[in-house]
mmCIF file of C-alpha atoms in Angstrom:
data_model
loop_
_atom_site.group_PDB
_atom_site.id
_atom_site.type_symbol
_atom_site.label_atom_id
_atom_site.label_comp_id
_atom_site.label_asym_id
_atom_site.label_seq_id
_atom_site.Cartn_x
_atom_site.Cartn_y
_atom_site.Cartn_z
ATOM 1 C CA GLY A 9 109.338 98.411 111.848
ATOM 2 C CA SER A 10 105.640 98.705 111.177
ATOM 3 C CA GLN A 11 102.985 99.998 113.536
ATOM 4 C CA PHE A 12 101.220 96.702 112.847
ATOM 5 C CA GLY A 13 104.274 94.546 113.518
ATOM 6 C CA CYS A 14 107.096 94.760 116.003
ATOM 7 C CA PRO A 15 108.730 98.188 115.880
ATOM 8 C CA THR A 16 112.430 98.120 116.639
ATOM 9 C CA ASP A 17 112.153 100.747 119.386
ATOM 10 C CA ALA A 18 109.560 98.748 121.383
ATOM 11 C CA PHE A 19 111.978 96.415 123.153
ATOM 12 C CA ARG A 20 114.964 96.601 125.421
ATOM 13 C CA GLU A 21 117.465 93.900 126.177
ATOM 14 C CA SER A 22 118.020 92.816 129.759
ATOM 15 C CA SER A 23 120.033 90.071 131.378
ATOM 16 C CA ASN A 24 118.317 87.125 132.993
ATOM 17 C CA GLY A 25 121.486 85.845 134.660
ATOM 18 C CA SER A 26 122.003 82.899 132.319
ATOM 19 C CA GLY A 27 123.946 84.857 129.752
ATOM 20 C CA GLN A 28 121.068 84.649 127.294
ATOM 21 C CA PRO A 29 119.513 87.934 126.178
ATOM 22 C CA ASN A 30 116.046 88.623 127.520
ATOM 23 C CA TRP A 31 113.852 91.030 125.572
ATOM 24 C CA GLU A 32 111.174 93.096 127.317
ATOM 25 C CA VAL A 33 108.762 95.746 126.074
ATOM 26 C CA LYS A 34 110.080 99.163 127.111
ATOM 27 C CA GLU A 35 108.226 100.834 129.952
ATOM 28 C CA GLY A 36 105.929 103.542 128.636
ATOM 29 C CA PHE A 37 105.739 102.040 125.143
ATOM 30 C CA PRO A 38 102.177 102.630 123.878
ATOM 31 C CA MET A 39 100.026 99.504 123.761
ATOM 32 C CA GLY A 40 96.573 98.791 122.357
ATOM 33 C CA LEU A 41 94.902 101.221 119.983
ATOM 34 C CA SER A 42 97.121 104.137 120.989
ATOM 35 C CA ARG A 43 99.863 102.507 118.879
ATOM 36 C CA LEU A 44 97.692 102.741 115.787
ATOM 37 C CA ILE A 45 95.727 105.943 116.262
ATOM 38 C CA ASP A 46 97.067 109.481 116.014
ATOM 39 C CA HIS A 47 95.104 111.205 118.768
ATOM 40 C CA PRO A 48 95.660 114.988 118.617
ATOM 41 C CA ALA A 49 95.068 116.909 121.863
ATOM 42 C CA TRP A 50 92.587 119.296 120.201
ATOM 43 C CA LEU A 51 90.269 116.393 119.369
ATOM 44 C CA SER A 52 89.507 115.511 122.989
ATOM 45 C CA HIS A 53 90.523 118.742 124.735
ATOM 46 C CA GLY A 54 93.723 117.134 126.013
ATOM 47 C CA CYS A 55 92.097 114.034 127.511
ATOM 48 C CA ALA A 56 93.992 110.779 127.072
ATOM 49 C CA ILE A 57 92.647 107.831 125.105
ATOM 50 C CA PRO A 58 90.805 105.636 127.611
ATOM 51 C CA THR A 59 92.419 102.266 128.191
ATOM 52 C CA CYS A 60 89.716 99.634 128.342
ATOM 53 C CA PRO A 61 90.323 95.891 128.337
ATOM 54 C CA GLU A 62 87.609 95.684 125.676
ATOM 55 C CA MET A 63 89.530 98.097 123.441
ATOM 56 C CA ASN A 64 92.734 96.051 123.395
ATOM 57 C CA ASP A 65 91.097 93.251 121.430
ATOM 58 C CA TYR A 66 90.644 94.090 117.756
ATOM 59 C CA VAL A 67 88.402 91.081 117.145
ATOM 60 C CA ASN A 68 86.080 92.120 119.991
ATOM 61 C CA LEU A 69 85.896 95.716 118.730
ATOM 62 C CA THR A 70 85.159 94.552 115.200
ATOM 63 C CA ARG A 71 82.435 92.220 116.473
ATOM 64 C CA LEU A 72 80.792 95.054 118.426
ATOM 65 C CA LEU A 73 80.999 97.414 115.466
ATOM 66 C CA ARG A 74 79.515 94.907 113.007
ATOM 67 C CA LYS A 75 76.415 94.563 115.193
ATOM 68 C CA TYR A 76 75.462 98.106 114.210
ATOM 69 C CA ARG A 77 72.598 98.031 111.737
ATOM 70 C CA GLY A 78 71.644 101.676 111.758
ATOM 71 C CA GLY A 79 69.805 103.971 114.090
ATOM 72 C CA ASP A 80 70.588 106.978 116.227
ATOM 73 C CA THR A 81 73.179 105.364 118.498
ATOM 74 C CA LEU A 82 76.528 104.071 117.302
ATOM 75 C CA PRO A 83 77.941 101.117 119.282
ATOM 76 C CA SER A 84 79.941 102.038 122.370
ATOM 77 C CA VAL A 85 82.076 100.616 125.153
ATOM 78 C CA THR A 86 81.898 101.906 128.723
ATOM 79 C CA CYS A 87 85.140 101.738 130.687
ATOM 80 C CA GLN A 88 87.371 103.720 133.033
ATOM 81 C CA ASP A 89 90.016 106.235 132.039
ATOM 82 C CA ALA A 90 93.410 106.689 133.711
ATOM 83 C CA ASN A 91 91.804 108.821 136.450
ATOM 84 C CA GLY A 92 89.254 106.125 137.296
ATOM 85 C CA GLU A 93 86.345 108.036 135.782
ATOM 86 C CA THR A 94 83.750 106.131 133.781
ATOM 87 C CA VAL A 95 83.776 107.095 130.110
ATOM 88 C CA LYS A 96 81.771 106.025 127.086
ATOM 89 C CA VAL A 97 83.830 105.381 123.962
ATOM 90 C CA ILE A 98 81.847 105.482 120.734
ATOM 91 C CA LEU A 99 83.031 102.969 118.161
ATOM 92 C CA SER A 100 83.083 103.894 114.527
ATOM 93 C CA GLY A 101 84.624 102.742 111.317
ATOM 94 C CA SER A 102 83.955 103.075 107.622
ATOM 95 C CA TYR A 103 81.082 100.571 107.727
ATOM 96 C CA ALA A 104 79.182 102.150 110.650
ATOM 97 C CA THR A 105 79.985 105.714 109.651
ATOM 98 C CA ARG A 106 78.641 105.176 106.133
ATOM 99 C CA ILE A 107 75.372 103.726 107.473
ATOM 100 C CA TYR A 108 74.981 106.438 110.108
ATOM 101 C CA PHE A 109 75.482 109.365 107.715
ATOM 102 C CA ARG A 110 73.281 107.870 105.003
ATOM 103 C CA GLU A 111 70.449 107.736 107.563
ATOM 104 C CA HIS A 112 71.032 111.199 108.979
#
């Protein structure tokens, strides 16, 4: 399977009582951006990737990122991490990064 499609290890079969197989996403299977991003512990000093509702929607993230037209502050999303602490996640991609570094 592909990280962009349906990986074969994402689902488990369960019975729904009718004899028909019922497929469910395995508990603990990574969802959202954590499926696509390799997040080494050294990068964030062991902190987990924040799970924000805003970050589970690729279209929304792309829309926020495309609003960036230069300047000192890259676009960001404020949300809560797994411990309930408020965190600011800075959005970046090739488009915004190129603009930012050309200016600075």
